[in-house]
PDB file of C-alpha atoms in Angstrom:
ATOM      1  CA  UNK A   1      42.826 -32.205 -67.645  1.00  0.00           C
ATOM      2  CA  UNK A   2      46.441 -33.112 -68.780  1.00  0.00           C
ATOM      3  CA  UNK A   3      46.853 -37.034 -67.426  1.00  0.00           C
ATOM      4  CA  UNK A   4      48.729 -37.902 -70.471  1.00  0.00           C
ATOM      5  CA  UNK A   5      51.206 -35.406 -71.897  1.00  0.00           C
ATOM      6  CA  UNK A   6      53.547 -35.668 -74.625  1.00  0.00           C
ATOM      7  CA  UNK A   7      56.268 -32.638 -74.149  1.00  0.00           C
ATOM      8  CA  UNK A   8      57.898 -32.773 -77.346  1.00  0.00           C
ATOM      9  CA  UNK A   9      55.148 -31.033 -79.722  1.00  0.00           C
ATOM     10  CA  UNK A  10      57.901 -32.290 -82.860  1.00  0.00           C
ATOM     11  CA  UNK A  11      60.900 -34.015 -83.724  1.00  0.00           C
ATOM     12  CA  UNK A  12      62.925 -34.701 -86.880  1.00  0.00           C
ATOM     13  CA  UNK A  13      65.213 -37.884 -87.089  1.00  0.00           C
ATOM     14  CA  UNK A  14      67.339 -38.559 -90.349  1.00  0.00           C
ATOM     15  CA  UNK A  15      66.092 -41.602 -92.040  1.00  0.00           C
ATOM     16  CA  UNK A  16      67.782 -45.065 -90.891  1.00  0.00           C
ATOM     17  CA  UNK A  17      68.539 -43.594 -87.189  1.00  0.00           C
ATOM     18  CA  UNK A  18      66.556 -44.190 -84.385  1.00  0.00           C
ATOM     19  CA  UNK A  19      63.489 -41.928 -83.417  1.00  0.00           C
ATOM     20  CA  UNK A  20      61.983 -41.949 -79.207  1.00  0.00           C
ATOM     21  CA  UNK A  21      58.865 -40.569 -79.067  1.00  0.00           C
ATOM     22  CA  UNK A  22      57.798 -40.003 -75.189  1.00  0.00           C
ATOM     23  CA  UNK A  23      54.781 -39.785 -73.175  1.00  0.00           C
ATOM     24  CA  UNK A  24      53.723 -38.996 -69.333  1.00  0.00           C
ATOM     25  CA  UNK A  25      50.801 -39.691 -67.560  1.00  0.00           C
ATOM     26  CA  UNK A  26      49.612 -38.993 -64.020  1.00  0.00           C
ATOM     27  CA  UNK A  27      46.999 -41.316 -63.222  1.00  0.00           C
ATOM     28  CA  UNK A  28      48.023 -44.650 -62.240  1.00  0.00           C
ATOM     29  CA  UNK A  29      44.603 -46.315 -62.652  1.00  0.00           C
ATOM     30  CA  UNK A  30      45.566 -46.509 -66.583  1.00  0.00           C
ATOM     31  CA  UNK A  31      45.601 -49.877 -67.430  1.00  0.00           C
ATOM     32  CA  UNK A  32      46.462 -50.364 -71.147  1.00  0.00           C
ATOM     33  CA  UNK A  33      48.705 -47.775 -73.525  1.00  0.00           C
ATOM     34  CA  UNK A  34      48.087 -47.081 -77.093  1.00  0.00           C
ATOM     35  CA  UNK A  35      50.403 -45.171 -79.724  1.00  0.00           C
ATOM     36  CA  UNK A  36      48.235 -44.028 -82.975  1.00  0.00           C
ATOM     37  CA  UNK A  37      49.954 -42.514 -86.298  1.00  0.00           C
ATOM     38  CA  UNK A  38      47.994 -39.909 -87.435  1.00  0.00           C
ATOM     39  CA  UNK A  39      49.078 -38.757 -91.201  1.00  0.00           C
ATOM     40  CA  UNK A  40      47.207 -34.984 -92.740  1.00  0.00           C
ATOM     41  CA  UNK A  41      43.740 -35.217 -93.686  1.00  0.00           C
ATOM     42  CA  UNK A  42      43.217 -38.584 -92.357  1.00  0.00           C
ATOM     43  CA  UNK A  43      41.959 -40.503 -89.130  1.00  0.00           C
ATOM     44  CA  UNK A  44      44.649 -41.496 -86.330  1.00  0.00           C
ATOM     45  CA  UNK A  45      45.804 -45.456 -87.367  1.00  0.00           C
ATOM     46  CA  UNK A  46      46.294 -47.881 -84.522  1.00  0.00           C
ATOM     47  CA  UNK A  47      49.862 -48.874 -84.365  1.00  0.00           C
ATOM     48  CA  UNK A  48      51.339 -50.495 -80.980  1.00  0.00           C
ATOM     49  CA  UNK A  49      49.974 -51.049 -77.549  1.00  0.00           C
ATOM     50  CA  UNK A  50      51.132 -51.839 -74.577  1.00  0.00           C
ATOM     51  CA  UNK A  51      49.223 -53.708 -71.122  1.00  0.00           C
ATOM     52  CA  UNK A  52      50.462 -51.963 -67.707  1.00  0.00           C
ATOM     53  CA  UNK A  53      51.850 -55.798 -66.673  1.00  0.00           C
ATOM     54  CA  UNK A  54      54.669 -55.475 -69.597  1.00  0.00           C
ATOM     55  CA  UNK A  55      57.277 -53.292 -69.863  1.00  0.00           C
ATOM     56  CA  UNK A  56      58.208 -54.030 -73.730  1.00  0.00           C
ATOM     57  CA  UNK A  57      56.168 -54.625 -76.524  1.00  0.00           C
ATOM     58  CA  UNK A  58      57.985 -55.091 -80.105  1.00  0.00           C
ATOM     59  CA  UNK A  59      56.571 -55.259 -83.537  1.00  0.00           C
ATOM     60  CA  UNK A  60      58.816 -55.010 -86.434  1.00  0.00           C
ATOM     61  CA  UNK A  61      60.321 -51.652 -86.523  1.00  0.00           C
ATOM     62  CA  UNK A  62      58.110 -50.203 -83.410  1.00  0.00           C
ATOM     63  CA  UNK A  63      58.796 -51.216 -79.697  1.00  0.00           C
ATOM     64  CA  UNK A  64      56.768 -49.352 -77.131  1.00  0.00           C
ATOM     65  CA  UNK A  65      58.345 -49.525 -73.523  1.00  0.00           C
ATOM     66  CA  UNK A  66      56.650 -48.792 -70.726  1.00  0.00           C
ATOM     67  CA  UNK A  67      57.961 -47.120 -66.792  1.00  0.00           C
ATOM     68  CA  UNK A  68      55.137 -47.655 -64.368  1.00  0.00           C
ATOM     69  CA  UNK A  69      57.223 -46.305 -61.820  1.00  0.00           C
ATOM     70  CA  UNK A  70      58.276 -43.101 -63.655  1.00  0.00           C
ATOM     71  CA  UNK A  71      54.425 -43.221 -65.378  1.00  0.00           C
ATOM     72  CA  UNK A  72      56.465 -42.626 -68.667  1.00  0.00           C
ATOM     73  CA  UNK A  73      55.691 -44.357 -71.965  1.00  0.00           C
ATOM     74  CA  UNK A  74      58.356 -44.401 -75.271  1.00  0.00           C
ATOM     75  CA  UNK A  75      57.821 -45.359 -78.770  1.00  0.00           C
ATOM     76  CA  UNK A  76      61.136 -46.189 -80.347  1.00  0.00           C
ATOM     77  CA  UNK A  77      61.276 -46.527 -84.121  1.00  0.00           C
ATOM     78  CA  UNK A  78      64.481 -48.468 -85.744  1.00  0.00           C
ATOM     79  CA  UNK A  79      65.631 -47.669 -88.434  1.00  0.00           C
ATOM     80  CA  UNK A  80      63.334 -44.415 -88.915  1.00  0.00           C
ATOM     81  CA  UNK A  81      61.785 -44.060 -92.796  1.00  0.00           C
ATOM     82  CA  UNK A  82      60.706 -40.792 -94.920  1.00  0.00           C
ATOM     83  CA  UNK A  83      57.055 -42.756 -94.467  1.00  0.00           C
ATOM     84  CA  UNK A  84      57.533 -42.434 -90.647  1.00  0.00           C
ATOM     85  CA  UNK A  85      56.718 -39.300 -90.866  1.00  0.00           C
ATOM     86  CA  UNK A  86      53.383 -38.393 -89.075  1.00  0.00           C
ATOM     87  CA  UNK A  87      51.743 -36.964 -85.714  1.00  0.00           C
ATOM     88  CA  UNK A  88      52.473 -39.551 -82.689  1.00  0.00           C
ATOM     89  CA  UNK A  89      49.532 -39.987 -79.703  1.00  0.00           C
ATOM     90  CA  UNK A  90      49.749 -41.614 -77.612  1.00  0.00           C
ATOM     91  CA  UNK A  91      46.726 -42.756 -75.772  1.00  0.00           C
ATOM     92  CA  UNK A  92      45.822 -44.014 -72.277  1.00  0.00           C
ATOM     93  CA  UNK A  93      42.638 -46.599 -71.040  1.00  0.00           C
ATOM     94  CA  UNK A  94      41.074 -45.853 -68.640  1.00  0.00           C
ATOM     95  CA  UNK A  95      38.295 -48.200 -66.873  1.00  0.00           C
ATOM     96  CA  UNK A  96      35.073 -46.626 -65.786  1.00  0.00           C
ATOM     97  CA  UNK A  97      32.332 -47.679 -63.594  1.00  0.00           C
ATOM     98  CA  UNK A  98      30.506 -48.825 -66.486  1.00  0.00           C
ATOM     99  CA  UNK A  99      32.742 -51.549 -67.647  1.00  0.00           C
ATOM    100  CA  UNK A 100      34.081 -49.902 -70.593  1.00  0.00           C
ATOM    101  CA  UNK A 101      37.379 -47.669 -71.255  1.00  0.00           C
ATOM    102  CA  UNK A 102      37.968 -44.635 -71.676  1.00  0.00           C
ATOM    103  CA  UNK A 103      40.262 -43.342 -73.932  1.00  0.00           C
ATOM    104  CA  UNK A 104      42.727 -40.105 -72.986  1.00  0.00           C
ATOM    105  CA  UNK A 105      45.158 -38.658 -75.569  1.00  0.00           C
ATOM    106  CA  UNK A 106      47.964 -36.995 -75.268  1.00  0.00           C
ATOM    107  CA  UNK A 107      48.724 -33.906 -77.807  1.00  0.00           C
ATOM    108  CA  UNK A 108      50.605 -35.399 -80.373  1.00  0.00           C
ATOM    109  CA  UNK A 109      54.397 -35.376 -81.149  1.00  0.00           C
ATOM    110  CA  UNK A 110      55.074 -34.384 -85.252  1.00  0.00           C
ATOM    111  CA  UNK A 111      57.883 -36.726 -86.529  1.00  0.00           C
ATOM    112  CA  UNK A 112      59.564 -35.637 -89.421  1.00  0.00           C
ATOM    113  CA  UNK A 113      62.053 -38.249 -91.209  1.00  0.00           C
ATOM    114  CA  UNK A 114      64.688 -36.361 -93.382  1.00  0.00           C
ATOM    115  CA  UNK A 115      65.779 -38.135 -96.288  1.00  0.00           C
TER     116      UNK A 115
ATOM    117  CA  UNK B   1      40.189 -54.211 -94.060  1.00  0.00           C
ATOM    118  CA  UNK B   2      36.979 -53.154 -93.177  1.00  0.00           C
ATOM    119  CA  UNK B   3      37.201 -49.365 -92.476  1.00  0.00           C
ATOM    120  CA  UNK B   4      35.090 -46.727 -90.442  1.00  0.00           C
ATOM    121  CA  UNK B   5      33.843 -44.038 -93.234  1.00  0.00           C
ATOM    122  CA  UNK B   6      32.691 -40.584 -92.333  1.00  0.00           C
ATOM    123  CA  UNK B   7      30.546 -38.072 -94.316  1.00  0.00           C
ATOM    124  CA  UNK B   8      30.938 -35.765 -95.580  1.00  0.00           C
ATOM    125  CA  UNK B   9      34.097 -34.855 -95.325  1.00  0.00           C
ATOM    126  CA  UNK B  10      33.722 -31.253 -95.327  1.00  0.00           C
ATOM    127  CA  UNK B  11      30.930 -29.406 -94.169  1.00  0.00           C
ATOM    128  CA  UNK B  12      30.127 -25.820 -93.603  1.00  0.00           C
ATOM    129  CA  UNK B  13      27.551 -24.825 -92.155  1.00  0.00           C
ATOM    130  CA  UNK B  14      26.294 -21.224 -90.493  1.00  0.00           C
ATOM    131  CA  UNK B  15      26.032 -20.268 -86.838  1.00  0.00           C
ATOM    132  CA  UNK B  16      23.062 -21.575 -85.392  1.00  0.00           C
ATOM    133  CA  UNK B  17      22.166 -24.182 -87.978  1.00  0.00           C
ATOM    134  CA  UNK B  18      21.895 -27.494 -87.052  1.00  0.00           C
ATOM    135  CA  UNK B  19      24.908 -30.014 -88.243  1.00  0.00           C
ATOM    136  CA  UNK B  20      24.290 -34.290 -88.401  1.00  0.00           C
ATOM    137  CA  UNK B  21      27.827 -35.671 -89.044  1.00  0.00           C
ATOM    138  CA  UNK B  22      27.030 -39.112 -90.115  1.00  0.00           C
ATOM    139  CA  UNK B  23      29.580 -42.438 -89.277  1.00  0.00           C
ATOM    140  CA  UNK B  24      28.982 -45.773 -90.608  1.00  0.00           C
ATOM    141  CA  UNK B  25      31.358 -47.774 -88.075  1.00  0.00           C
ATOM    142  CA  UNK B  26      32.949 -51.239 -88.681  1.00  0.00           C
ATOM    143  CA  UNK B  27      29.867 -53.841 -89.402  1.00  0.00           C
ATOM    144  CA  UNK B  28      30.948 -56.102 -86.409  1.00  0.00           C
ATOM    145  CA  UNK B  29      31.936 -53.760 -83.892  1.00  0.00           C
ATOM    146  CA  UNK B  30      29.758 -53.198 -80.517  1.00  0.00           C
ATOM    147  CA  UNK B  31      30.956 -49.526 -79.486  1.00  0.00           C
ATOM    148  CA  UNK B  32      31.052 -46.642 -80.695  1.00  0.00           C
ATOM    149  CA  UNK B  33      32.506 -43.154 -80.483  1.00  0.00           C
ATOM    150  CA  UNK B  34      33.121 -39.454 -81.271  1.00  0.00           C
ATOM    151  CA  UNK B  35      35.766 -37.379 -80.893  1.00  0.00           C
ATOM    152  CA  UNK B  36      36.997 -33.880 -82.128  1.00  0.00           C
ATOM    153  CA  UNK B  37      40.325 -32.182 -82.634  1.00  0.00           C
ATOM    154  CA  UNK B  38      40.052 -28.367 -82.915  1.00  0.00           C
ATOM    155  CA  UNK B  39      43.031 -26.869 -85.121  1.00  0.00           C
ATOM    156  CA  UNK B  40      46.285 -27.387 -83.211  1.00  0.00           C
ATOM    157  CA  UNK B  41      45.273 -28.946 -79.752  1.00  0.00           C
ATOM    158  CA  UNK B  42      44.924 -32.545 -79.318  1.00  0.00           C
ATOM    159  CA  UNK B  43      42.195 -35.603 -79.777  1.00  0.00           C
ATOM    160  CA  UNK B  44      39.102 -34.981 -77.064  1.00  0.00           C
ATOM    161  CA  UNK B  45      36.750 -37.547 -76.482  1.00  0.00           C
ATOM    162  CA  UNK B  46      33.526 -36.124 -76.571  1.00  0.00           C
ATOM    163  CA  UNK B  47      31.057 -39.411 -76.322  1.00  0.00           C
ATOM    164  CA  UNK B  48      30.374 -43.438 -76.316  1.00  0.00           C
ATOM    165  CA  UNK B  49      27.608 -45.648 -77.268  1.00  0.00           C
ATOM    166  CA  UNK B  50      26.929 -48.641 -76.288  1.00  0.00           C
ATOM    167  CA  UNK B  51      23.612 -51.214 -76.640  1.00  0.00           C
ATOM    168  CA  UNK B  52      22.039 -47.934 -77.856  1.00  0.00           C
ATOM    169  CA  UNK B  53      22.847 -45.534 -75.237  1.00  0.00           C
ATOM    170  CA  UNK B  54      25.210 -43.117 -74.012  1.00  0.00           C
ATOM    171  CA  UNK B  55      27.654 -44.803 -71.737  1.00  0.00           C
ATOM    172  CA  UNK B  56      30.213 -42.337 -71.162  1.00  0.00           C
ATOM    173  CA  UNK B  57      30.210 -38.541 -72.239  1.00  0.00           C
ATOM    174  CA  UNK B  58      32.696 -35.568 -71.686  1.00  0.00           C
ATOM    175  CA  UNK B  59      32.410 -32.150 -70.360  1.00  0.00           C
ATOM    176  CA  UNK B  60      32.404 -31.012 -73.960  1.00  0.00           C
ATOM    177  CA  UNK B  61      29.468 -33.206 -74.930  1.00  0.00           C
ATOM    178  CA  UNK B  62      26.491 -30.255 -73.702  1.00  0.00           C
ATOM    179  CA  UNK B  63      22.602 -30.004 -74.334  1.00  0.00           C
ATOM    180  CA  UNK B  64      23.813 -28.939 -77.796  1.00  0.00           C
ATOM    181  CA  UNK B  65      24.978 -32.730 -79.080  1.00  0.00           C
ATOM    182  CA  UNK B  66      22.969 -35.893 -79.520  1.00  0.00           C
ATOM    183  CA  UNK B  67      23.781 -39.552 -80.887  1.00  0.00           C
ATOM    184  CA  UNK B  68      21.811 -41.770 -82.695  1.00  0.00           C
ATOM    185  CA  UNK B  69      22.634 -45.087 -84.002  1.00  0.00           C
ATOM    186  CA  UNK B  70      19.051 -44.964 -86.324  1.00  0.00           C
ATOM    187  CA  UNK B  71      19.771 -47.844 -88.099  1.00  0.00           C
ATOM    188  CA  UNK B  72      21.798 -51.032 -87.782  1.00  0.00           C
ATOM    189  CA  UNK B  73      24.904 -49.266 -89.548  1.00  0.00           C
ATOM    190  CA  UNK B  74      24.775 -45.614 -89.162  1.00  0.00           C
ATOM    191  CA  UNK B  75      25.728 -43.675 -85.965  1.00  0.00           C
ATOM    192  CA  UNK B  76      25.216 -39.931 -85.959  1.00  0.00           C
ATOM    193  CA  UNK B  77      26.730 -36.847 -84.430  1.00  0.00           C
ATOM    194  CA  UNK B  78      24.160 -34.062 -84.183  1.00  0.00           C
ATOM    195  CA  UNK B  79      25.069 -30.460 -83.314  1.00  0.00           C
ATOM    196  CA  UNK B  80      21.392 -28.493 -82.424  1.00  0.00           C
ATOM    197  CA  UNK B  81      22.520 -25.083 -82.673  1.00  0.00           C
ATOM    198  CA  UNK B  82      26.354 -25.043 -84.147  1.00  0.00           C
ATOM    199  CA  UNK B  83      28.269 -22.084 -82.035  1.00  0.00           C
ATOM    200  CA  UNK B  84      31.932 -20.594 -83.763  1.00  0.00           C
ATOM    201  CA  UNK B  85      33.872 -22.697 -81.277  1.00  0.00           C
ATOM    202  CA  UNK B  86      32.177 -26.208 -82.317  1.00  0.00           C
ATOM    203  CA  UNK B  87      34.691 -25.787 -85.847  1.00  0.00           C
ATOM    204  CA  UNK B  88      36.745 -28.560 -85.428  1.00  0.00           C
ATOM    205  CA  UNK B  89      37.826 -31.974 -86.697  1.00  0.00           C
ATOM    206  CA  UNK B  90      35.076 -34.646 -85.976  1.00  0.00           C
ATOM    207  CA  UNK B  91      36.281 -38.475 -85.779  1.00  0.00           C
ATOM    208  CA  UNK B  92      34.287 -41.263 -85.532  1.00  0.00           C
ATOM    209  CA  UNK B  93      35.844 -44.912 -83.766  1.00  0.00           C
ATOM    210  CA  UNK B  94      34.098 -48.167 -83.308  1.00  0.00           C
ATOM    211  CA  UNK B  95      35.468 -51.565 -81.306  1.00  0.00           C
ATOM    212  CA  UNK B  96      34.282 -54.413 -81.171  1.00  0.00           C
ATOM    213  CA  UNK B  97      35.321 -54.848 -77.639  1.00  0.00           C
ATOM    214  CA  UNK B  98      35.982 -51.528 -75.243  1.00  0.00           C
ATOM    215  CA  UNK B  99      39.729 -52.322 -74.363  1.00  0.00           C
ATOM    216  CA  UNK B 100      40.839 -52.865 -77.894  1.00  0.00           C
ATOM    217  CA  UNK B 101      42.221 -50.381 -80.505  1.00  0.00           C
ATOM    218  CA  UNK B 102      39.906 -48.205 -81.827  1.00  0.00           C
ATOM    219  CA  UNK B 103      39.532 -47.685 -85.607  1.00  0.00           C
ATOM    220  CA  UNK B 104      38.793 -44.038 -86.391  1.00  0.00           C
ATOM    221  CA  UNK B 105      37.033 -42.765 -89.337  1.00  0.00           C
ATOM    222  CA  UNK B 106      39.358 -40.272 -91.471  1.00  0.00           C
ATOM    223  CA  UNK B 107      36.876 -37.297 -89.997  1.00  0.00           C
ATOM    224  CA  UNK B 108      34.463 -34.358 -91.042  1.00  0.00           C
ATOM    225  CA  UNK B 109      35.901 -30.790 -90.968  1.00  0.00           C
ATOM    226  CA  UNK B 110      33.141 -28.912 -89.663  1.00  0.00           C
ATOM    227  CA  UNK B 111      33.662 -25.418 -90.498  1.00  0.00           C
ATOM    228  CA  UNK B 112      31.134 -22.784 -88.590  1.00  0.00           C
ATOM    229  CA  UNK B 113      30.717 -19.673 -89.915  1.00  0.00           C
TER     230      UNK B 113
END
């Protein structure tokens, strides 16, 4: 069960450029995106989230876009910092029966910021 | 900022035992979770509770694994008979609402051997 997929299991970035994280999912009943920063030895951290009705979300350095069309998601980071560094999920809702949401993950994308 | 805490944070424990990962999840929040992360593959929901009962469980989430919220702060992850493959990363989330971001716990390294 891969309905949200992130392709790129790392990426490294030098520090004040920009770094695209990217994620695909398949099912279209996913109403509500999520990206979580997940550093060693600690829990994932809620950072941005985007509602399938927007296609651009920005806070500070983090703007998540979203393709509906394409069923892509991307997490852009400007400018990139050594502290940046961390595993990326992103994370899809999905409504059930029961009223409540479901949450799918994708595999995680390892960002490393070079000084 | 209130925080989700897990304990322990390690725990090792032999084939067959039984393992209660304990949570105690943000004071306000209404719904609760568990997930795990085996070494190298990605986040898998395994349960949520809700008005003290299961309301959504995964394919992972057997005969084997029961949740209790026993109190009015603690919500527990019990593994009956612990099997090699069950050594994994255990995180705990709460909400106080289901569509909103969930805050996870910073997890329990169960290690099985």
């Amino acid at each position: 069960d891969q309905q949200v997929k992130q392709n790129s299991p790392s990426l490294s970035v030098q520090e004040g450029r920009i770094s695209i994280l990217n994620c695909d999912y398949t099912n279209s009943m996913f109403d509500y995106f999520l990206w979580y920063k997940k550093y060693p030895a600690e829990g994932p951290t809620f950072l941005i989230s985007i509602s399938s009705i927007k296609d651009k979300n920005e806070d500070g350095r983090f703007t998540v876009f979203l393709n509906k069309s394409a069923k892509h998601l991307s997490l852009h980071i400007v400018p990139s910092q050594p502290g940046d560094s961390a595993v990326y999920f992103c994370a899809a809702l999905r409504p059930l029966t029961s009223g409540t949401y479901k949450y799918i993950f994708g595999t995680g994308t390892r960002l490393k910021v070079l000084a | 900022e209130p925080e989700v805490t897990q304990t322990p944070s390690h725990q090792v424990t032999q084939m067959g035992q039984e393992v209660i990962l304990r949570c105690v999840p943000i004071s306000n929040h209404l719904y609760f979770y568990w997930y795990r992360q085996i070494l190298g593959q990605k986040v898998e929901f395994l349960v949520s509770f809700y008005n003290n009962e299961i309301s959504e469980k995964s394919e992972i989430f057997d005969d084997q694994f029961s949740v209790e919220r026993p109190d009015g702060s603690n919500f527990t992850l019990k593994i009956r008979s612990t099997k090699l493959e069950d050594s994994a990363m255990y995180f705990c989330a709460s909400t106080y609402t289901s569509n909103q971001p969930q805050h996870f716990g910073d997890g329990t390294r169960l290690s099985i051997l």
